[in-house]
Amino acid sequence: MTETPAFYEEEHEEFREVAREFTTREVAPHYAAWDAQHMMPRSLWTAAGGAGLLGLAVPEEFGGMGLTDYRFRAVLDEELVRQGALGVALALHLHDDWVLPHLLAHGTDEQKRRWLPRMLTGELVTSVAWTEPGAGSDLRGVRTRAVRDGEEWVLTGQKTFIGNGISGDAALVLARTDGETGRAGEDALSLFLVHKADSPGYGTGKQLDKMGVRASDTAELFFEDVRVPAVNLVGAEGGGLRQIQQVLPQGRLAVAVAASAVARSTLADTLRYTGERTAFGSRVLDFQHTRFELAELTVEVEVVEAYVQRAVHAFNAGTLDVVGASKAKYWAGERARSVTDRCLQLHGGYGYILDYPVAQAYLASRLLTIFGGTSEILRETIGRAVADEA
């Protein structure tokens, strides 16, 4: 087989040293406690900002480094997952891969000067508030509404499954601005960055008790006649759905990259475990069944990596569309779930013990087929594209 060019270059490996030092010092010793507490400290965000790990794509004019090459974000994900800290990776995704692209693409210069420097330092932690109890992946079913009142909008509604919902300072809220109550049309929804501290009526519900990735807080949000300054409208009035479609490839690519990292890390842990664990006088790795399983898993992980890396190259070239990102996210998420399941089986009883990384990976990987668009929605997106091309 012809050797393919290396995915990472020297500058990415230099960045990896910074990311690895940070995760080893700031994350690894504490992550189990955060998982038990269902919350990461705010000091982690400021530490990440101080290490230059937040807002990599923010232009230099706003204090950032302007690193639009997504391979740098992939390096950070790999190092976090290597420490078993997928919860940190996904929390950063919400901030950097879902909110930030909207501000970079559609924010005014005034908004960028006001918000981006604080996002870089971790002083301003953000989340996306799109899903609702009656509207998960179906954003046209959103019922939260915003009504214009002079130089403000009055926001009323409820959101659920909001990552960083408790720890975050501001949420990018999707709301109806057409005054209607039926299913939203193309120009019915708008996006607002709503700051918790400055917004009476902005309430946080109970923290949702998740089966995995518990260090990343998830909650319900409530907006009761919250007055939002008109200058906090992000993009055009009525342009929310189009803006989300525009940045969706990056959000889904982020999940695909994380899923690939989870699959690779879990396989590496399983290779080590089966090489050390003995049964009936032999290493578990020496049984033919184990070798066959690991052979299949190795090929599966390498195929996922190659596919996701192709999507990263397409994103860097500006050619990754929603369908392409949906394919990468669907394939990587489903394979991560399959790989962790089979690796857990190879651990035997120890695989069911939460002290072992494979058990945590098994629980975490289940989210990767849901977060950022369920596999069912992704298949529908891909299927429509296939039918249109037929």
mmCIF file of C-alpha atoms in Angstrom:
data_model
loop_
_atom_site.group_PDB
_atom_site.id
_atom_site.type_symbol
_atom_site.label_atom_id
_atom_site.label_comp_id
_atom_site.label_asym_id
_atom_site.label_seq_id
_atom_site.Cartn_x
_atom_site.Cartn_y
_atom_site.Cartn_z
ATOM 1 C CA MET A 1 0.000 0.000 0.000
ATOM 2 C CA THR A 2 1.357 3.429 -0.957
ATOM 3 C CA GLU A 3 2.214 5.509 2.102
ATOM 4 C CA THR A 4 -0.030 8.535 2.431
ATOM 5 C CA PRO A 5 1.292 11.937 3.528
ATOM 6 C CA ALA A 6 1.241 12.555 7.268
ATOM 7 C CA PHE A 7 -1.935 14.258 8.441
ATOM 8 C CA TYR A 8 -0.118 16.430 10.969
ATOM 9 C CA GLU A 9 2.858 18.666 10.278
ATOM 10 C CA GLU A 10 5.593 19.949 12.576
ATOM 11 C CA GLU A 11 3.594 22.964 13.751
ATOM 12 C CA HIS A 12 0.722 20.725 14.822
ATOM 13 C CA GLU A 13 3.052 18.513 16.830
ATOM 14 C CA GLU A 14 4.498 21.599 18.516
ATOM 15 C CA PHE A 15 0.960 22.601 19.433
ATOM 16 C CA ARG A 16 0.391 19.069 20.723
ATOM 17 C CA GLU A 17 3.181 19.559 23.244
ATOM 18 C CA VAL A 18 1.354 22.601 24.625
ATOM 19 C CA ALA A 19 -1.993 20.765 24.667
ATOM 20 C CA ARG A 20 -0.484 17.671 26.294
ATOM 21 C CA GLU A 21 1.241 19.668 29.001
ATOM 22 C CA PHE A 22 -2.022 21.483 29.736
ATOM 23 C CA THR A 23 -4.188 18.356 29.855
ATOM 24 C CA THR A 24 -1.641 16.480 31.963
ATOM 25 C CA ARG A 25 -1.383 19.305 34.484
ATOM 26 C CA GLU A 26 -4.834 20.897 34.522
ATOM 27 C CA VAL A 27 -7.214 18.102 33.518
ATOM 28 C CA ALA A 28 -5.986 14.575 34.232
ATOM 29 C CA PRO A 29 -5.544 14.891 38.036
ATOM 30 C CA HIS A 30 -9.003 16.400 38.528
ATOM 31 C CA TYR A 31 -11.323 14.976 35.898
ATOM 32 C CA ALA A 32 -12.640 12.093 38.013
ATOM 33 C CA ALA A 33 -13.668 14.567 40.721
ATOM 34 C CA TRP A 34 -15.362 16.831 38.169
ATOM 35 C CA ASP A 35 -17.199 13.837 36.782
ATOM 36 C CA ALA A 36 -18.434 12.938 40.256
ATOM 37 C CA GLN A 37 -19.479 16.546 40.894
ATOM 38 C CA HIS A 38 -21.104 16.867 37.456
ATOM 39 C CA MET A 39 -19.302 20.166 36.935
ATOM 40 C CA MET A 40 -15.985 21.560 35.791
ATOM 41 C CA PRO A 41 -14.590 24.610 37.606
ATOM 42 C CA ARG A 42 -14.546 27.969 35.876
ATOM 43 C CA SER A 43 -10.832 28.118 36.594
ATOM 44 C CA LEU A 44 -10.347 25.484 33.878
ATOM 45 C CA TRP A 45 -11.679 27.905 31.282
ATOM 46 C CA THR A 46 -9.349 30.715 32.312
ATOM 47 C CA ALA A 47 -6.452 28.264 32.449
ATOM 48 C CA ALA A 48 -7.264 27.086 28.926
ATOM 49 C CA GLY A 49 -7.482 30.695 27.810
ATOM 50 C CA GLY A 50 -4.145 31.469 29.406
ATOM 51 C CA ALA A 51 -2.578 28.531 27.589
ATOM 52 C CA GLY A 52 -3.897 29.822 24.247
ATOM 53 C CA LEU A 53 -6.277 26.887 23.737
ATOM 54 C CA LEU A 54 -9.541 28.815 23.334
ATOM 55 C CA GLY A 55 -10.791 30.551 20.210
ATOM 56 C CA LEU A 56 -7.973 29.365 17.963
ATOM 57 C CA ALA A 57 -9.712 30.822 14.883
ATOM 58 C CA VAL A 58 -10.177 34.316 16.336
ATOM 59 C CA PRO A 59 -8.310 36.807 14.095
ATOM 60 C CA GLU A 60 -5.259 38.631 15.405
ATOM 61 C CA GLU A 61 -7.071 41.974 15.321
ATOM 62 C CA PHE A 62 -9.295 40.722 18.132
ATOM 63 C CA GLY A 63 -6.452 39.206 20.138
ATOM 64 C CA GLY A 64 -6.438 35.689 18.682
ATOM 65 C CA MET A 65 -4.009 33.674 16.585
ATOM 66 C CA GLY A 66 -6.175 33.239 13.506
ATOM 67 C CA LEU A 67 -5.565 29.470 13.350
ATOM 68 C CA THR A 68 -8.285 28.376 10.946
ATOM 69 C CA ASP A 69 -6.557 25.055 10.182
ATOM 70 C CA TYR A 70 -8.876 22.592 11.942
ATOM 71 C CA ARG A 71 -6.022 20.174 12.557
ATOM 72 C CA PHE A 72 -5.066 22.260 15.596
ATOM 73 C CA ARG A 73 -8.528 21.674 17.090
ATOM 74 C CA ALA A 74 -8.174 17.964 16.305
ATOM 75 C CA VAL A 75 -4.893 17.828 18.214
ATOM 76 C CA LEU A 76 -6.558 19.344 21.277
ATOM 77 C CA ASP A 77 -9.407 16.834 21.096
ATOM 78 C CA GLU A 78 -6.975 13.933 20.860
ATOM 79 C CA GLU A 79 -5.072 15.077 23.925
ATOM 80 C CA LEU A 80 -8.227 15.608 25.979
ATOM 81 C CA VAL A 81 -9.634 12.224 24.972
ATOM 82 C CA ARG A 82 -6.283 10.590 25.768
ATOM 83 C CA GLN A 83 -6.877 11.739 29.349
ATOM 84 C CA GLY A 84 -10.442 10.394 29.267
ATOM 85 C CA ALA A 85 -11.804 13.950 29.312
ATOM 86 C CA LEU A 86 -14.332 13.935 26.491
ATOM 87 C CA GLY A 87 -16.556 16.142 28.647
ATOM 88 C CA VAL A 88 -13.999 18.942 28.453
ATOM 89 C CA ALA A 89 -13.658 18.490 24.703
ATOM 90 C CA LEU A 90 -17.410 18.757 24.117
ATOM 91 C CA ALA A 91 -17.718 21.791 26.396
ATOM 92 C CA LEU A 92 -15.020 23.506 24.340
ATOM 93 C CA HIS A 93 -16.795 22.462 21.130
ATOM 94 C CA LEU A 94 -19.917 24.368 22.166
ATOM 95 C CA HIS A 95 -17.836 27.479 22.778
ATOM 96 C CA ASP A 96 -15.461 27.248 19.802
ATOM 97 C CA ASP A 97 -17.266 25.182 17.160
ATOM 98 C CA TRP A 98 -20.884 26.255 17.585
ATOM 99 C CA VAL A 99 -20.964 29.810 19.019
ATOM 100 C CA LEU A 100 -17.690 31.265 17.742
ATOM 101 C CA PRO A 101 -18.292 30.508 14.030
ATOM 102 C CA HIS A 102 -21.566 32.456 14.185
ATOM 103 C CA LEU A 103 -19.820 35.491 15.639
ATOM 104 C CA LEU A 104 -16.941 35.309 13.165
ATOM 105 C CA ALA A 105 -19.254 34.934 10.168
ATOM 106 C CA HIS A 106 -22.190 37.124 11.175
ATOM 107 C CA GLY A 107 -21.165 39.273 14.128
ATOM 108 C CA THR A 108 -20.702 43.002 13.710
ATOM 109 C CA ASP A 109 -17.308 44.583 14.388
ATOM 110 C CA GLU A 110 -18.736 46.014 17.602
ATOM 111 C CA GLN A 111 -19.923 42.558 18.723
ATOM 112 C CA LYS A 112 -16.570 41.002 17.913
ATOM 113 C CA ARG A 113 -14.672 43.654 19.877
ATOM 114 C CA ARG A 114 -17.053 43.252 22.786
ATOM 115 C CA TRP A 115 -17.178 39.465 22.977
ATOM 116 C CA LEU A 116 -14.235 37.764 21.260
ATOM 117 C CA PRO A 117 -11.424 38.930 23.605
ATOM 118 C CA ARG A 118 -13.402 37.670 26.611
ATOM 119 C CA MET A 119 -14.119 34.357 24.878
ATOM 120 C CA LEU A 120 -10.403 33.964 24.269
ATOM 121 C CA THR A 121 -9.508 34.363 27.939
ATOM 122 C CA GLY A 122 -12.312 32.147 29.231
ATOM 123 C CA GLU A 123 -13.905 35.086 30.997
ATOM 124 C CA LEU A 124 -16.979 34.663 28.784
ATOM 125 C CA VAL A 125 -18.125 31.023 28.484
ATOM 126 C CA THR A 126 -20.826 30.398 25.896
ATOM 127 C CA SER A 127 -23.324 27.763 24.831
ATOM 128 C CA VAL A 128 -25.983 27.234 22.171
ATOM 129 C CA ALA A 129 -29.637 27.286 23.247
ATOM 130 C CA TRP A 130 -31.518 25.887 20.270
ATOM 131 C CA THR A 131 -33.246 22.668 21.325
ATOM 132 C CA GLU A 132 -36.547 22.687 23.199
ATOM 133 C CA PRO A 133 -38.668 20.060 24.982
ATOM 134 C CA GLY A 134 -40.873 19.804 21.885
ATOM 135 C CA ALA A 135 -38.203 20.538 19.290
ATOM 136 C CA GLY A 136 -34.936 18.626 19.427
ATOM 137 C CA SER A 137 -33.309 18.238 16.029
ATOM 138 C CA ASP A 138 -36.356 19.869 14.396
ATOM 139 C CA LEU A 139 -35.450 23.532 14.770
ATOM 140 C CA ARG A 140 -38.451 24.635 12.743
ATOM 141 C CA GLY A 141 -40.518 23.526 15.717
ATOM 142 C CA VAL A 142 -38.947 26.132 18.041
ATOM 143 C CA ARG A 143 -41.541 28.018 20.119
ATOM 144 C CA THR A 144 -39.326 30.440 22.041
ATOM 145 C CA ARG A 145 -40.249 33.885 20.768
ATOM 146 C CA ALA A 146 -38.683 37.335 20.682
ATOM 147 C CA VAL A 147 -40.794 40.453 20.225
ATOM 148 C CA ARG A 148 -39.245 43.794 19.287
ATOM 149 C CA ASP A 149 -39.800 46.634 21.757
ATOM 150 C CA GLY A 150 -37.883 49.742 20.754
ATOM 151 C CA GLU A 151 -34.157 49.095 21.142
ATOM 152 C CA GLU A 152 -34.756 45.754 22.837
ATOM 153 C CA TRP A 153 -36.236 42.346 22.169
ATOM 154 C CA VAL A 154 -38.417 40.642 24.775
ATOM 155 C CA LEU A 155 -37.528 36.951 24.882
ATOM 156 C CA THR A 156 -39.837 34.248 26.264
ATOM 157 C CA GLY A 157 -39.465 30.476 26.128
ATOM 158 C CA GLN A 158 -37.741 27.326 27.346
ATOM 159 C CA LYS A 159 -34.699 25.366 26.145
ATOM 160 C CA THR A 160 -33.367 21.943 27.097
ATOM 161 C CA PHE A 161 -30.248 19.764 26.703
ATOM 162 C CA ILE A 162 -28.082 22.904 26.927
ATOM 163 C CA GLY A 163 -24.399 22.130 27.445
ATOM 164 C CA ASN A 164 -22.589 24.718 29.605
ATOM 165 C CA GLY A 165 -26.105 25.713 30.631
ATOM 166 C CA ILE A 166 -25.197 26.207 34.286
ATOM 167 C CA SER A 167 -21.527 27.163 34.054
ATOM 168 C CA GLY A 168 -21.887 29.361 30.972
ATOM 169 C CA ASP A 169 -22.214 33.143 30.976
ATOM 170 C CA ALA A 170 -24.089 33.598 27.715
ATOM 171 C CA ALA A 171 -26.163 31.523 25.327
ATOM 172 C CA LEU A 172 -26.725 31.867 21.609
ATOM 173 C CA VAL A 173 -30.511 31.592 21.671
ATOM 174 C CA LEU A 174 -32.667 30.656 18.685
ATOM 175 C CA ALA A 175 -36.070 32.354 18.827
ATOM 176 C CA ARG A 176 -39.037 33.118 16.599
ATOM 177 C CA THR A 177 -39.179 36.732 15.463
ATOM 178 C CA ASP A 178 -42.085 36.458 12.990
ATOM 179 C CA GLY A 179 -44.874 36.707 15.556
ATOM 180 C CA GLU A 180 -46.404 33.423 14.407
ATOM 181 C CA THR A 181 -47.091 30.269 16.418
ATOM 182 C CA GLY A 182 -47.092 27.533 13.777
ATOM 183 C CA ARG A 183 -44.202 25.663 12.248
ATOM 184 C CA ALA A 184 -41.398 28.119 11.537
ATOM 185 C CA GLY A 185 -40.771 29.286 8.003
ATOM 186 C CA GLU A 186 -37.427 30.063 6.399
ATOM 187 C CA ASP A 187 -37.374 33.658 7.709
ATOM 188 C CA ALA A 188 -39.032 33.042 11.080
ATOM 189 C CA LEU A 189 -36.061 32.506 13.391
ATOM 190 C CA SER A 190 -33.253 34.714 14.644
ATOM 191 C CA LEU A 191 -30.220 34.313 16.900
ATOM 192 C CA PHE A 192 -29.419 36.384 19.989
ATOM 193 C CA LEU A 193 -26.439 36.228 22.338
ATOM 194 C CA VAL A 194 -28.084 36.535 25.730
ATOM 195 C CA HIS A 195 -25.970 37.251 28.813
ATOM 196 C CA LYS A 196 -27.129 35.629 32.025
ATOM 197 C CA ALA A 197 -25.840 38.257 34.459
ATOM 198 C CA ASP A 198 -27.436 41.160 32.573
ATOM 199 C CA SER A 199 -30.783 39.498 31.939
ATOM 200 C CA PRO A 200 -33.444 39.345 34.688
ATOM 201 C CA GLY A 201 -35.772 36.476 33.848
ATOM 202 C CA TYR A 202 -32.942 34.306 32.482
ATOM 203 C CA GLY A 203 -33.248 31.209 34.667
ATOM 204 C CA THR A 204 -31.371 27.939 34.848
ATOM 205 C CA GLY A 205 -33.343 24.803 35.617
ATOM 206 C CA LYS A 206 -32.064 21.683 37.295
ATOM 207 C CA GLN A 207 -28.917 20.070 36.061
ATOM 208 C CA LEU A 208 -29.807 17.089 33.905
ATOM 209 C CA ASP A 209 -28.391 13.800 35.192
ATOM 210 C CA LYS A 210 -26.686 12.200 32.204
ATOM 211 C CA MET A 211 -25.497 8.618 31.880
ATOM 212 C CA GLY A 212 -22.036 9.721 30.717
ATOM 213 C CA VAL A 213 -19.827 12.786 30.077
ATOM 214 C CA ARG A 214 -21.030 13.994 33.461
ATOM 215 C CA ALA A 215 -18.267 16.557 34.035
ATOM 216 C CA SER A 216 -19.840 18.692 31.308
ATOM 217 C CA ASP A 217 -22.928 20.316 32.814
ATOM 218 C CA THR A 218 -26.208 20.149 30.892
ATOM 219 C CA ALA A 219 -29.387 21.950 31.941
ATOM 220 C CA GLU A 220 -32.708 23.477 31.028
ATOM 221 C CA LEU A 221 -32.916 27.227 30.458
ATOM 222 C CA PHE A 222 -35.935 29.467 30.991
ATOM 223 C CA PHE A 223 -36.530 32.935 29.592
ATOM 224 C CA GLU A 224 -39.351 34.927 31.155
ATOM 225 C CA ASP A 225 -39.764 38.287 29.439
ATOM 226 C CA VAL A 226 -35.995 38.706 29.186
ATOM 227 C CA ARG A 227 -35.100 42.073 27.677
ATOM 228 C CA VAL A 228 -32.252 41.630 25.191
ATOM 229 C CA PRO A 229 -30.543 44.680 23.665
ATOM 230 C CA ALA A 230 -31.161 44.899 19.922
ATOM 231 C CA VAL A 231 -27.387 45.088 19.426
ATOM 232 C CA ASN A 232 -27.195 41.456 20.642
ATOM 233 C CA LEU A 233 -28.973 40.172 17.538
ATOM 234 C CA VAL A 234 -26.369 38.031 15.775
ATOM 235 C CA GLY A 235 -26.712 38.264 12.015
ATOM 236 C CA ALA A 236 -29.834 39.298 10.155
ATOM 237 C CA GLU A 237 -33.306 39.257 11.632
ATOM 238 C CA GLY A 238 -34.977 36.116 10.319
ATOM 239 C CA GLY A 239 -31.647 34.654 9.215
ATOM 240 C CA GLY A 240 -31.182 32.168 12.062
ATOM 241 C CA LEU A 241 -31.886 28.970 10.138
ATOM 242 C CA ARG A 242 -29.655 29.939 7.233
ATOM 243 C CA GLN A 243 -26.852 30.903 9.597
ATOM 244 C CA ILE A 244 -27.101 27.594 11.434
ATOM 245 C CA GLN A 245 -26.967 25.709 8.146
ATOM 246 C CA GLN A 246 -23.865 27.681 7.230
ATOM 247 C CA VAL A 247 -21.924 26.791 10.397
ATOM 248 C CA LEU A 248 -23.366 23.300 10.850
ATOM 249 C CA PRO A 249 -20.494 21.603 8.982
ATOM 250 C CA GLN A 250 -17.990 22.770 11.595
ATOM 251 C CA GLY A 251 -20.154 21.657 14.508
ATOM 252 C CA ARG A 252 -20.668 18.200 13.057
ATOM 253 C CA LEU A 253 -17.023 17.901 12.040
ATOM 254 C CA ALA A 254 -16.087 18.639 15.661
ATOM 255 C CA VAL A 255 -18.143 15.667 16.861
ATOM 256 C CA ALA A 256 -16.650 13.431 14.165
ATOM 257 C CA VAL A 257 -13.125 14.381 15.229
ATOM 258 C CA ALA A 258 -13.936 13.647 18.868
ATOM 259 C CA ALA A 259 -15.513 10.314 17.929
ATOM 260 C CA SER A 260 -12.452 9.280 15.966
ATOM 261 C CA ALA A 261 -10.245 10.186 18.915
ATOM 262 C CA VAL A 262 -12.423 8.154 21.301
ATOM 263 C CA ALA A 263 -12.230 5.098 19.026
ATOM 264 C CA ARG A 264 -8.445 5.333 18.711
ATOM 265 C CA SER A 265 -7.842 5.927 22.422
ATOM 266 C CA THR A 266 -10.142 3.073 23.477
ATOM 267 C CA LEU A 267 -8.448 0.675 21.077
ATOM 268 C CA ALA A 268 -5.023 1.655 22.449
ATOM 269 C CA ASP A 269 -6.222 1.051 26.026
ATOM 270 C CA THR A 270 -7.617 -2.338 24.990
ATOM 271 C CA LEU A 271 -4.384 -3.397 23.311
ATOM 272 C CA ARG A 272 -2.503 -2.593 26.514
ATOM 273 C CA TYR A 273 -5.034 -4.384 28.702
ATOM 274 C CA THR A 274 -5.187 -7.590 26.650
ATOM 275 C CA GLY A 275 -1.388 -7.627 26.486
ATOM 276 C CA GLU A 276 -1.127 -7.522 30.289
ATOM 277 C CA ARG A 277 -4.158 -9.560 31.382
ATOM 278 C CA THR A 278 -3.757 -13.337 31.608
ATOM 279 C CA ALA A 279 -6.346 -16.119 31.486
ATOM 280 C CA PHE A 280 -5.744 -19.896 31.544
ATOM 281 C CA GLY A 281 -2.003 -19.263 31.641
ATOM 282 C CA SER A 282 -1.861 -17.073 28.514
ATOM 283 C CA ARG A 283 -2.184 -13.414 27.725
ATOM 284 C CA VAL A 284 -5.697 -12.521 26.577
ATOM 285 C CA LEU A 285 -3.992 -11.044 23.510
ATOM 286 C CA ASP A 286 -2.655 -14.484 22.568
ATOM 287 C CA PHE A 287 -6.091 -16.017 22.055
ATOM 288 C CA GLN A 288 -7.064 -16.207 18.399
ATOM 289 C CA HIS A 289 -10.490 -14.695 19.041
ATOM 290 C CA THR A 290 -8.882 -11.655 20.696
ATOM 291 C CA ARG A 291 -6.419 -11.182 17.843
ATOM 292 C CA PHE A 292 -9.200 -11.420 15.264
ATOM 293 C CA GLU A 293 -11.305 -8.880 17.172
ATOM 294 C CA LEU A 294 -8.384 -6.496 17.507
ATOM 295 C CA ALA A 295 -7.518 -6.926 13.827
ATOM 296 C CA GLU A 296 -11.050 -5.904 12.823
ATOM 297 C CA LEU A 297 -11.103 -3.040 15.305
ATOM 298 C CA THR A 298 -7.747 -1.746 14.111
ATOM 299 C CA VAL A 299 -8.928 -1.608 10.504
ATOM 300 C CA GLU A 300 -12.200 -0.017 11.573
ATOM 301 C CA VAL A 301 -10.422 2.712 13.561
ATOM 302 C CA GLU A 302 -7.998 3.424 10.725
ATOM 303 C CA VAL A 303 -10.852 3.749 8.227
ATOM 304 C CA VAL A 304 -12.650 6.167 10.542
ATOM 305 C CA GLU A 305 -9.497 8.223 10.963
ATOM 306 C CA ALA A 306 -8.893 8.406 7.227
ATOM 307 C CA TYR A 307 -12.486 9.427 6.529
ATOM 308 C CA VAL A 308 -12.527 12.084 9.223
ATOM 309 C CA GLN A 309 -9.151 13.403 8.145
ATOM 310 C CA ARG A 310 -10.487 13.779 4.614
ATOM 311 C CA ALA A 311 -13.370 15.810 6.033
ATOM 312 C CA VAL A 312 -10.915 18.011 7.947
ATOM 313 C CA HIS A 313 -8.967 18.680 4.744
ATOM 314 C CA ALA A 314 -12.240 19.552 2.993
ATOM 315 C CA PHE A 315 -13.161 21.941 5.808
ATOM 316 C CA ASN A 316 -9.768 23.632 5.594
ATOM 317 C CA ALA A 317 -10.265 24.008 1.836
ATOM 318 C CA GLY A 318 -13.737 25.503 2.342
ATOM 319 C CA THR A 319 -15.511 22.646 0.552
ATOM 320 C CA LEU A 320 -17.072 20.714 3.442
ATOM 321 C CA ASP A 321 -20.842 21.071 3.188
ATOM 322 C CA VAL A 322 -23.622 19.915 5.505
ATOM 323 C CA VAL A 323 -23.968 16.564 3.741
ATOM 324 C CA GLY A 324 -20.245 15.853 3.869
ATOM 325 C CA ALA A 325 -20.043 16.779 7.554
ATOM 326 C CA SER A 326 -23.140 14.683 8.266
ATOM 327 C CA LYS A 327 -21.497 11.670 6.626
ATOM 328 C CA ALA A 328 -18.337 12.081 8.701
ATOM 329 C CA LYS A 329 -20.256 12.616 11.931
ATOM 330 C CA TYR A 330 -22.609 9.692 11.282
ATOM 331 C CA TRP A 331 -19.840 7.254 10.388
ATOM 332 C CA ALA A 332 -17.435 8.274 13.155
ATOM 333 C CA GLY A 333 -20.108 8.433 15.853
ATOM 334 C CA GLU A 334 -21.547 5.024 15.043
ATOM 335 C CA ARG A 335 -18.114 3.440 14.770
ATOM 336 C CA ALA A 336 -17.016 4.939 18.093
ATOM 337 C CA ARG A 337 -20.059 3.358 19.696
ATOM 338 C CA SER A 338 -19.289 -0.016 18.087
ATOM 339 C CA VAL A 339 -15.577 0.060 18.901
ATOM 340 C CA THR A 340 -16.063 0.936 22.565
ATOM 341 C CA ASP A 341 -18.700 -1.782 22.939
ATOM 342 C CA ARG A 342 -16.444 -4.483 21.522
ATOM 343 C CA CYS A 343 -13.430 -3.232 23.458
ATOM 344 C CA LEU A 344 -15.437 -3.342 26.681
ATOM 345 C CA GLN A 345 -16.231 -7.000 25.985
ATOM 346 C CA LEU A 346 -12.526 -7.761 25.656
ATOM 347 C CA HIS A 347 -11.995 -6.353 29.160
ATOM 348 C CA GLY A 348 -14.414 -8.878 30.636
ATOM 349 C CA GLY A 349 -15.764 -7.964 34.083
ATOM 350 C CA TYR A 350 -13.307 -5.117 34.470
ATOM 351 C CA GLY A 351 -14.836 -3.416 31.469
ATOM 352 C CA TYR A 352 -18.006 -2.876 33.485
ATOM 353 C CA ILE A 353 -16.158 -1.065 36.278
ATOM 354 C CA LEU A 354 -16.209 2.711 35.971
ATOM 355 C CA ASP A 355 -12.629 3.010 37.220
ATOM 356 C CA TYR A 356 -11.540 1.602 33.859
ATOM 357 C CA PRO A 357 -11.276 4.017 30.905
ATOM 358 C CA VAL A 358 -13.177 1.662 28.605
ATOM 359 C CA ALA A 359 -16.306 1.900 30.777
ATOM 360 C CA GLN A 360 -16.180 5.684 30.712
ATOM 361 C CA ALA A 361 -15.562 5.636 26.951
ATOM 362 C CA TYR A 362 -18.542 3.319 26.459
ATOM 363 C CA LEU A 363 -20.860 5.738 28.253
ATOM 364 C CA ALA A 364 -19.359 8.771 26.546
ATOM 365 C CA SER A 365 -19.488 7.343 23.042
ATOM 366 C CA ARG A 366 -23.247 6.873 23.285
ATOM 367 C CA LEU A 367 -23.651 10.648 23.219
ATOM 368 C CA LEU A 368 -21.706 10.939 19.976
ATOM 369 C CA THR A 369 -24.592 9.452 17.969
ATOM 370 C CA ILE A 370 -26.959 12.083 19.415
ATOM 371 C CA PHE A 371 -25.079 15.349 20.031
ATOM 372 C CA GLY A 372 -24.912 17.607 16.987
ATOM 373 C CA GLY A 373 -27.679 15.742 15.194
ATOM 374 C CA THR A 374 -28.899 12.203 15.834
ATOM 375 C CA SER A 375 -27.797 9.419 13.524
ATOM 376 C CA GLU A 376 -31.395 9.169 12.307
ATOM 377 C CA ILE A 377 -31.440 12.839 11.279
ATOM 378 C CA LEU A 378 -28.047 12.468 9.630
ATOM 379 C CA ARG A 379 -29.210 9.468 7.614
ATOM 380 C CA GLU A 380 -32.182 11.512 6.462
ATOM 381 C CA THR A 381 -29.895 14.376 5.421
ATOM 382 C CA ILE A 382 -27.574 12.013 3.566
ATOM 383 C CA GLY A 383 -30.465 10.041 2.076
ATOM 384 C CA ARG A 384 -32.096 13.147 0.617
ATOM 385 C CA ALA A 385 -28.819 14.110 -1.028
ATOM 386 C CA VAL A 386 -28.465 10.613 -2.482
ATOM 387 C CA ALA A 387 -32.017 10.735 -3.817
ATOM 388 C CA ASP A 388 -31.443 14.169 -5.376
ATOM 389 C CA GLU A 389 -28.374 12.865 -7.191
ATOM 390 C CA ALA A 390 -30.090 9.706 -8.431
#
